[in-house]
Short mmCIF file of C-alpha atoms in Angstrom, two decimals:
data_model
loop_
_atom_site.label_atom_id
_atom_site.label_comp_id
_atom_site.label_asym_id
_atom_site.label_seq_id
_atom_site.Cartn_x
_atom_site.Cartn_y
_atom_site.Cartn_z
CA MET J 225 83.45 84.36 -22.82
CA ARG J 226 81.07 86.87 -21.29
CA SER J 227 77.52 85.65 -20.62
CA ASN J 228 74.77 87.80 -22.08
CA PHE J 229 72.25 89.52 -19.84
CA PHE J 230 68.48 89.31 -19.96
CA ILE J 231 67.31 92.59 -18.45
CA PHE J 232 63.77 93.11 -17.23
CA VAL J 233 62.65 96.73 -16.68
CA THR J 234 59.38 97.15 -14.81
CA ASP J 235 57.51 99.73 -12.77
CA SER J 236 55.28 97.15 -11.08
CA LYS J 237 55.91 94.97 -8.05
CA PHE J 238 58.13 92.10 -9.17
CA THR J 239 56.62 88.73 -8.26
CA GLU J 240 57.45 85.05 -8.64
CA ARG J 241 54.73 84.92 -11.29
CA ASP J 242 56.58 87.64 -13.26
CA TYR J 243 59.83 85.65 -13.06
CA ASP J 244 58.17 82.78 -14.92
CA ARG J 245 55.65 84.65 -17.07
CA PHE J 246 58.03 87.23 -18.56
CA GLY J 247 60.73 84.78 -19.61
CA LEU J 248 63.34 85.35 -16.89
CA LYS J 249 63.24 81.73 -15.79
CA PHE J 250 63.45 80.62 -19.43
CA PHE J 251 66.51 82.75 -20.23
CA TYR J 252 68.25 81.76 -17.00
CA LYS J 253 68.03 78.16 -18.21
CA LYS J 254 69.57 79.38 -21.48
CA GLU J 255 72.55 80.57 -19.38
CA TYR J 256 71.76 84.27 -19.53
CA LYS J 257 72.49 86.36 -16.46
CA ILE J 258 69.31 87.96 -15.14
CA LYS J 259 69.05 91.60 -14.16
CA VAL J 260 65.83 93.25 -12.92
CA LEU J 261 65.39 97.02 -12.79
CA ILE J 262 62.50 98.30 -10.67
CA VAL J 263 62.01 101.85 -11.99
CA THR J 264 58.73 102.79 -10.29
CA LYS J 265 60.33 105.55 -8.20
CA TYR J 266 61.49 107.18 -11.42
CA THR J 267 58.57 106.63 -13.80
CA ILE J 268 55.63 106.78 -11.36
CA PRO J 269 56.86 108.13 -8.00
CA ARG J 270 53.30 108.44 -6.69
CA ILE J 271 53.16 104.64 -6.48
CA VAL J 272 54.80 103.38 -3.30
CA HIS J 273 56.21 99.84 -3.20
CA ASN J 274 57.81 98.11 -0.25
CA ASP J 275 61.34 97.54 -1.59
CA LEU J 276 61.54 94.35 0.47
CA GLY J 277 58.30 93.04 -1.06
CA HIS J 278 59.76 92.18 -4.46
CA TYR J 279 60.50 88.59 -5.40
CA TYR J 280 64.26 88.18 -5.16
CA PRO J 281 65.68 84.73 -5.97
CA GLU J 282 69.43 84.25 -5.65
CA ASN J 283 70.02 83.97 -9.40
CA ILE J 284 68.94 87.51 -10.29
CA ASP J 285 70.58 90.90 -9.87
CA LEU J 286 67.80 93.24 -8.71
CA HIS J 287 68.11 97.03 -8.62
CA ILE J 288 65.74 99.73 -7.34
CA CYS J 289 66.33 102.71 -9.65
CA GLU J 290 65.09 106.14 -8.61
CA THR J 291 66.60 108.30 -11.36
CA LEU J 292 67.54 108.05 -15.02
CA ASP J 293 71.21 108.26 -14.01
CA SER J 294 70.81 105.25 -11.71
CA ILE J 295 69.26 103.32 -14.63
CA LYS J 296 72.17 104.31 -16.89
CA ASN J 297 74.68 103.26 -14.23
CA THR J 298 72.98 99.88 -13.85
CA ILE J 299 73.26 99.13 -17.57
CA ALA J 300 76.69 100.76 -18.00
CA ASN J 301 78.43 97.43 -18.60
CA SER J 302 75.84 96.16 -21.05
CA GLU J 303 76.79 95.44 -24.65
CA MET J 304 75.52 93.99 -27.90
CA GLY J 305 73.91 90.61 -27.32
CA ASP J 306 72.09 91.66 -24.17
CA ILE J 307 68.30 91.66 -24.27
CA CYS J 308 65.94 93.98 -22.42
CA LEU J 309 62.24 93.28 -21.99
CA LEU J 310 60.38 96.50 -21.17
CA ASN J 311 57.36 96.28 -18.90
CA ILE J 312 56.80 100.05 -18.76
CA SER J 313 54.80 102.54 -20.78
CA LEU J 314 56.61 104.05 -23.75
CA ASP J 315 53.94 106.72 -24.11
CA THR J 316 55.74 108.97 -21.61
CA ILE J 317 58.89 111.07 -21.70
CA LYS J 318 60.52 108.97 -18.97
CA GLY J 319 59.66 105.72 -20.71
CA MET J 320 61.15 107.00 -23.96
CA LEU J 321 64.30 108.21 -22.18
CA ILE J 322 64.79 104.75 -20.69
CA LEU J 323 64.39 103.23 -24.15
CA LYS J 324 66.91 105.63 -25.67
CA SER J 325 69.40 104.84 -22.88
CA LEU J 326 69.09 101.13 -23.56
CA LYS J 327 69.52 101.56 -27.31
CA SER J 328 72.63 103.70 -26.77
CA LYS J 329 74.24 100.56 -25.27
CA ASN J 330 73.19 98.43 -28.29
CA ILE J 331 70.87 96.38 -26.08
CA LEU J 332 68.17 94.52 -28.01
CA THR J 333 64.94 96.14 -26.79
CA VAL J 334 61.73 94.12 -26.63
CA LYS J 335 58.18 95.20 -25.78
CA LEU J 336 55.61 92.52 -25.04
CA TYR J 337 51.90 92.86 -25.74
CA GLY J 338 51.11 89.21 -25.10
CA GLY J 339 47.96 89.83 -23.09
CA LEU J 340 45.64 91.72 -25.43
CA ILE J 341 42.06 92.29 -24.28
CA PRO J 342 39.18 94.32 -25.72
CA VAL J 343 39.84 98.03 -25.31
CA TRP J 344 37.07 100.37 -24.22
CA LYS J 345 36.56 103.08 -26.85
CA HIS J 346 37.37 105.95 -24.52
CA ASN J 347 40.80 104.41 -23.86
CA ILE J 348 41.77 104.40 -27.53
CA GLU J 349 44.19 107.17 -28.38
CA PHE J 350 42.71 110.25 -30.07
CA ASN J 351 44.30 111.62 -33.19
CA ASN J 352 46.23 114.86 -32.74
CA THR J 353 43.31 117.13 -33.64
CA ASN J 354 40.93 115.46 -31.24
CA LYS J 355 43.62 115.48 -28.55
CA PHE J 356 43.99 119.23 -28.87
CA ILE J 357 40.21 119.80 -28.73
CA ASN J 358 39.92 117.44 -25.77
CA TYR J 359 42.68 119.17 -23.79
CA LEU J 360 41.37 122.63 -24.65
CA GLY J 361 37.89 121.69 -23.47
CA LYS J 362 39.28 120.30 -20.22
CA LEU J 363 41.44 123.37 -19.69
CA LEU J 364 38.51 125.74 -20.12
CA GLY J 365 36.31 123.66 -17.85
CA ILE J 366 38.91 123.43 -15.11
CA ALA J 367 39.84 127.09 -15.38
CA ALA J 368 36.18 127.99 -15.04
CA ARG J 369 36.05 126.06 -11.75
CA ASN J 370 39.44 127.53 -10.75
CA LYS J 371 40.73 124.17 -9.46
CA ASN J 372 43.83 122.14 -10.30
CA VAL J 373 44.74 124.47 -13.17
CA LEU J 374 48.44 124.30 -12.38
CA ASN J 375 48.55 120.50 -12.31
CA PHE J 376 46.64 120.31 -15.56
CA MET J 377 49.00 122.79 -17.23
CA ILE J 378 51.92 120.63 -16.13
CA LYS J 379 50.30 117.66 -17.84
CA ILE J 380 49.82 119.72 -21.00
CA ARG J 381 53.48 120.71 -20.91
CA GLU J 382 54.53 117.06 -20.57
CA LYS J 383 52.31 116.05 -23.50
CA VAL J 384 53.81 118.80 -25.66
CA LYS J 385 57.35 117.81 -24.68
CA PHE J 386 56.61 114.18 -25.48
CA TYR J 387 55.16 115.14 -28.87
CA PHE J 388 58.39 116.88 -29.88
CA ILE J 389 60.87 114.44 -28.34
CA ARG J 390 62.67 112.32 -30.93
CA LYS J 391 61.14 108.88 -30.49
CA SER J 392 63.04 105.64 -30.93
CA ASN J 393 61.69 102.39 -32.33
CA ILE J 394 61.91 99.31 -30.18
CA ASP J 395 63.76 96.45 -31.83
CA ILE J 396 61.15 93.72 -31.35
CA LEU J 397 57.45 93.92 -30.62
CA ILE J 398 55.80 90.71 -29.39
CA THR J 399 52.03 90.37 -29.60
CA SER J 400 49.41 87.66 -29.80
CA ASN J 401 47.71 89.28 -32.80
CA TYR J 402 49.34 92.17 -34.65
CA LYS J 403 46.09 93.21 -36.34
CA THR J 404 44.37 93.47 -32.96
CA PHE J 405 47.38 95.32 -31.60
CA LEU J 406 47.10 97.96 -34.32
CA GLU J 407 43.41 98.43 -33.52
CA ASN J 408 44.26 99.13 -29.88
CA PHE J 409 47.61 100.95 -29.93
CA LYS J 410 49.37 103.55 -32.07
CA ARG J 411 52.79 103.14 -30.45
CA PRO J 412 55.44 101.88 -30.16
CA LYS J 413 56.83 101.24 -33.61
CA ALA J 414 59.19 98.31 -33.99
CA ASP J 415 61.78 97.00 -36.43
CA HIS J 416 60.59 93.40 -36.00
CA ILE J 417 57.16 91.96 -35.20
CA ILE J 418 56.72 88.52 -33.62
CA GLU J 419 53.29 86.98 -33.21
CA ILE J 420 53.10 84.50 -30.38
CA HIS J 421 50.02 83.46 -28.47
CA ASN J 422 48.71 85.16 -25.34
CA LEU J 423 50.90 84.24 -22.36
CA ASP J 424 47.86 82.76 -20.62
CA TYR J 425 47.84 80.11 -23.34
CA ASP J 426 51.13 78.80 -21.96
CA ASN J 427 49.48 78.19 -18.58
CA TYR J 428 46.52 76.56 -20.30
CA LYS J 429 48.85 74.18 -22.13
CA LYS J 430 50.34 73.11 -18.79
CA LEU J 431 46.94 72.21 -17.32
CA LYS J 432 46.98 68.42 -17.20
CA ASP J 433 45.76 67.36 -13.79
CA PRO J 434 45.12 70.43 -11.60
CA LYS J 435 44.77 69.60 -7.94
CA VAL J 436 43.20 72.82 -6.69
CA GLY J 437 39.46 72.50 -6.07
CA LYS J 438 39.08 69.01 -7.54
CA SER J 439 37.53 67.59 -4.39
CA GLU J 440 34.52 69.91 -4.38
CA LYS J 441 31.95 71.42 -6.70
CA TYR J 442 32.43 75.17 -6.94
CA ALA J 443 32.17 78.39 -8.91
CA VAL J 444 35.19 80.68 -9.00
CA PHE J 445 35.26 84.47 -8.74
CA ILE J 446 38.18 86.18 -10.51
CA ASP J 447 39.31 88.86 -8.08
CA GLN J 448 40.86 91.94 -9.73
CA ASN J 449 41.96 93.70 -6.56
CA LEU J 450 39.62 96.34 -7.91
CA MET J 451 39.37 98.40 -4.72
CA PHE J 452 43.12 98.62 -4.12
CA HIS J 453 44.79 98.19 -7.53
CA GLU J 454 47.77 100.46 -8.21
CA ASP J 455 46.81 100.79 -11.90
CA PHE J 456 44.36 103.52 -10.92
CA ILE J 457 47.25 105.45 -9.36
CA ARG J 458 49.38 104.61 -12.40
CA VAL J 459 46.98 106.34 -14.82
CA GLY J 460 46.14 109.17 -12.42
CA ALA J 461 42.52 108.12 -12.02
CA VAL J 462 40.47 109.47 -9.14
CA HIS J 463 37.69 107.11 -8.14
CA LYS J 464 35.08 107.17 -5.41
CA PHE J 465 34.83 103.54 -4.42
CA ASP J 466 32.92 102.49 -1.36
CA ILE J 467 34.93 99.44 -0.34
CA GLU J 468 32.41 98.18 2.19
CA TYR J 469 29.57 98.47 -0.33
CA TYR J 470 31.58 96.72 -3.06
CA PHE J 471 32.37 93.64 -1.01
CA SER J 472 28.91 93.58 0.57
CA GLU J 473 27.33 93.39 -2.89
CA LEU J 474 29.70 90.66 -4.01
CA ASN J 475 29.17 88.54 -0.93
CA LYS J 476 25.41 88.95 -1.25
CA VAL J 477 25.55 87.52 -4.78
CA PHE J 478 27.93 84.76 -3.77
CA THR J 479 25.51 83.64 -1.07
CA LEU J 480 22.62 83.60 -3.54
CA ILE J 481 24.71 81.58 -6.02
CA GLU J 482 25.78 79.10 -3.37
CA LYS J 483 22.14 78.62 -2.40
CA LYS J 484 20.84 78.37 -5.99
CA TYR J 485 23.43 75.89 -7.27
CA ASP J 486 24.34 74.18 -3.99
CA ILE J 487 28.04 74.86 -4.52
CA LYS J 488 30.79 76.91 -2.90
CA VAL J 489 32.24 80.11 -4.34
CA LEU J 490 36.04 80.12 -4.28
CA ILE J 491 38.14 83.23 -4.91
CA ALA J 492 41.04 83.40 -7.37
CA GLY J 493 42.98 86.22 -5.71
CA HIS J 494 44.73 88.82 -7.86
CA PRO J 495 48.49 88.08 -7.98
CA LYS J 496 49.44 91.64 -6.95
CA VAL J 497 47.29 91.72 -3.78
CA ASP J 498 49.44 92.93 -0.90
CA ILE J 499 46.94 92.73 1.98
CA ASP J 500 47.11 90.38 4.94
CA ASP J 501 43.98 88.34 5.67
CA TYR J 502 42.49 89.27 2.29
CA ASN J 503 39.83 86.58 2.73
CA LYS J 504 38.19 88.72 5.42
CA TYR J 505 36.72 90.84 2.64
CA TYR J 506 35.05 87.70 1.30
CA LEU J 507 33.64 86.69 4.69
CA GLY J 508 36.11 83.87 5.12
CA ARG J 509 35.66 82.26 1.70
CA LYS J 510 38.80 80.51 0.49
CA VAL J 511 41.16 82.76 -1.48
CA PHE J 512 43.84 81.11 -3.66
CA PHE J 513 46.72 83.03 -5.21
CA ASN J 514 48.53 82.11 -8.44
CA LYS J 515 46.03 79.31 -9.08
CA THR J 516 43.61 81.09 -11.41
CA ALA J 517 44.04 78.79 -14.41
CA GLU J 518 43.63 75.66 -12.29
CA LEU J 519 40.59 77.04 -10.49
CA ILE J 520 38.83 77.97 -13.73
CA TYR J 521 39.71 74.63 -15.33
CA SER J 522 37.97 72.61 -12.60
CA SER J 523 35.12 75.05 -11.87
CA SER J 524 31.43 74.66 -12.70
CA PHE J 525 31.30 78.24 -13.98
CA VAL J 526 33.07 81.59 -13.58
CA LEU J 527 32.20 84.94 -11.95
CA MET J 528 34.16 88.04 -12.93
CA HIS J 529 34.27 91.73 -13.85
CA TYR J 530 36.60 92.29 -16.83
CA SER J 531 39.78 90.43 -15.97
CA THR J 532 42.33 89.24 -18.53
CA SER J 533 41.69 85.80 -17.00
CA LEU J 534 38.68 85.71 -19.27
CA ASN J 535 41.20 83.95 -21.53
CA TYR J 536 41.06 80.85 -19.31
CA ALA J 537 37.26 80.85 -19.26
CA ILE J 538 37.26 81.03 -23.06
CA LEU J 539 39.85 78.28 -23.47
CA CYS J 540 38.16 76.02 -20.90
CA GLU J 541 34.70 76.84 -22.34
CA LYS J 542 33.15 77.95 -19.06
CA GLN J 543 29.88 79.82 -18.64
CA ILE J 544 30.28 83.24 -17.05
CA TYR J 545 28.40 85.65 -14.83
CA PHE J 546 29.75 89.19 -15.33
CA LEU J 547 29.16 91.17 -12.13
CA THR J 548 28.69 94.91 -11.93
CA ASN J 549 26.75 97.53 -9.94
CA SER J 550 25.81 101.20 -10.20
CA MET J 551 28.95 102.31 -8.33
CA LEU J 552 31.25 100.57 -10.81
CA LYS J 553 29.19 101.87 -13.73
CA ASN J 554 29.86 105.44 -12.60
CA ASN J 555 33.59 105.09 -11.99
CA PHE J 556 36.30 105.28 -14.67
CA SER J 557 34.28 103.40 -17.28
CA ILE J 558 34.64 100.16 -15.32
CA GLY J 559 30.95 99.37 -15.72
CA ASN J 560 31.23 99.97 -19.45
CA ARG J 561 34.16 97.56 -19.68
CA ILE J 562 32.18 94.87 -17.86
CA GLU J 563 29.20 95.37 -20.18
CA GLN J 564 31.57 95.21 -23.17
CA PHE J 565 33.03 91.87 -22.03
CA ALA J 566 29.55 90.43 -21.46
CA SER J 567 28.46 91.55 -24.92
CA ILE J 568 31.56 90.21 -26.71
CA THR J 569 31.15 86.77 -25.13
CA ASN J 570 27.31 86.79 -25.08
CA GLN J 571 27.31 85.78 -21.41
CA LYS J 572 25.09 86.91 -18.52
CA LEU J 573 25.50 90.39 -17.04
CA ILE J 574 24.28 90.87 -13.46
CA TYR J 575 23.78 94.17 -11.66
CA THR J 576 24.33 93.06 -8.08
CA ASP J 577 22.47 96.02 -6.58
CA LYS J 578 19.33 95.10 -8.56
CA LEU J 579 19.17 91.56 -7.20
CA TYR J 580 16.99 90.74 -4.25
CA GLN J 581 15.98 87.08 -4.05
CA ASP J 582 17.17 85.11 -7.03
CA ILE J 583 19.99 84.77 -9.56
CA PRO J 584 19.12 84.67 -13.29
CA GLU J 585 20.10 81.54 -15.17
CA LEU J 586 23.47 81.16 -16.84
CA LYS J 587 23.51 81.56 -20.60
CA ILE J 588 24.48 78.75 -22.96
CA ILE J 589 28.00 79.18 -24.35
CA ASP J 590 28.05 80.88 -27.74
CA LYS J 591 30.79 78.83 -29.40
CA ASN J 592 31.17 81.28 -32.29
CA LYS J 593 31.71 84.18 -29.89
CA TYR J 594 34.23 82.19 -27.88
CA GLN J 595 36.13 81.12 -30.99
CA ASN J 596 36.18 84.67 -32.34
CA TYR J 597 37.54 85.91 -29.02
CA LYS J 598 40.24 83.24 -29.03
CA ASN J 599 41.31 84.15 -32.58
CA LYS J 600 41.42 87.87 -31.89
CA TYR J 601 42.98 88.00 -28.42
CA ILE J 602 44.51 84.64 -27.46
CA LYS J 603 45.93 82.65 -30.37
CA ILE J 604 45.80 83.00 -34.12
CA ASP J 605 45.83 79.85 -36.23
CA THR J 606 49.23 80.56 -37.79
CA THR J 607 51.25 80.54 -34.54
CA LYS J 608 52.97 77.34 -33.48
CA ASP J 609 51.46 75.40 -30.62
CA SER J 610 54.70 75.86 -28.66
CA TYR J 611 55.43 77.84 -25.52
CA SER J 612 55.73 81.57 -26.05
CA TRP J 613 59.36 81.99 -25.09
CA ASP J 614 60.37 79.02 -27.25
CA ILE J 615 58.82 80.81 -30.23
CA PHE J 616 60.61 84.04 -29.33
CA TYR J 617 63.96 82.32 -28.81
CA GLU J 618 63.69 80.53 -32.14
CA TYR J 619 63.09 83.90 -33.85
CA LEU J 620 66.03 85.38 -31.94
CA GLU J 621 68.33 82.62 -33.14
CA LYS J 622 67.30 83.25 -36.76
CA LEU J 623 67.80 87.00 -36.26
CA ASN J 624 71.35 86.32 -35.07
CA GLY J 625 72.02 83.99 -37.99
CA ARG J 626 72.39 80.87 -35.89
#
C-alpha cells in the first residue's frame, strides 16, 4: 500500500525549527513520507537563499523549485490522501497558481494561521474602492516625480490580473482564533475551519525544567533580526536603517539596564539569522538560538520590539520593556507596531534615543490585558489543551470517516 505524503511548500529558509513547528516531524511519526518544496525562486525571486543552507534531514525529500512547471513535476505522482501545508502567500497570482496545481492533483490543501498577532491598521486590506483610490493617488504622485512609473504600472497590472483570476478555496484553514483571523485577513476562503491554539503554546506546554539561563539572573532581549530580515524584501519595502545606530542604541540601553538591575542581558537570537558571529553586534553578549521560550520562562523580565514571541511573555506573565527609537518610528510603521504592542499589553515603552542616564521603572503586569491577549491571539477557552498537530490529526481522522 502506498504511503501518503505530507508536502510542505514554503518560500522561506527551511530550518530545523520549521521541521518540528509545522508538523513535518509529527506526520513522519505517523508514517507519512515528507516532501519539502522551496519555491522562493519562483514566488519571490528577489530573495536569495543559499540552497545548501536549508535544513535537510535524511527522512525528507527536498526540492528547490524555480518555476511553476518544476512545482507541477514535483507533485506529479501525488494523489488523494496526500496533504499539503502551504507556507506561502495566497494573495498573489503565483501563490494562487500553486494552490490550483495542488488541487488539480486532489491534494488536501491546508493553510496555517497559528501565529496571529495584532495587525497594524495600515496593513489591513482596503476594500476595492479604497484600493483603487489608493493606487490612483500613488500613480499620480509617482508620475509627477517621473520615477519608477514602469515598475508601479507592472504592480498595477499584477493586481488587476489577480483580481480577475478564478480563485480556489483551500480545503482547511487552521487558526488560533477564527474571529481574530477574520478581523485581520479577507483571504483565503476555506471549506473547513479548525481552531487550534497558537503554535507557541505547544512550546510553552513543553517547558518543564528549562536549563538555559537558570544559573544566572538576567533579562532577555527578543531579537527580530530587524536590520537584516528578508520579510522587508518579501513585501517590497524600502527602508533606511542605520545598522550601526540601531545596535548602538540597543547596547546603550542594555548597559543601563544591567547597571540598574544588577543583571545580565541575554539575547534570544531570531531563528532565521544567517550571520556568523552575530553576537558582535551585541558587543559580545551571549546570543542563544532556538531557545526563546526557555529564556523568557527563566528571565526576570523581557525586552523586545514587536515580536510574535510576546506570546511567551504573556503566558509566563513577564514584565516587558518595549524598545523603539525615532529611526524605527519613521520606517515602515515599525515604531507604530511597537507602540501598539505596548498599548495592548499596558507595558512600558522606551524611546532609546531619549534616554541619557536612567531607565524608567517596569510597569506592574495588567492581568486583564494579558488574559485578553491570550484569548484573542494565543488560545481560546474552547480548544483542547492538547498539542496543535494532535488536534489537527484528530479532525483529519474524523474528516476521513475513521
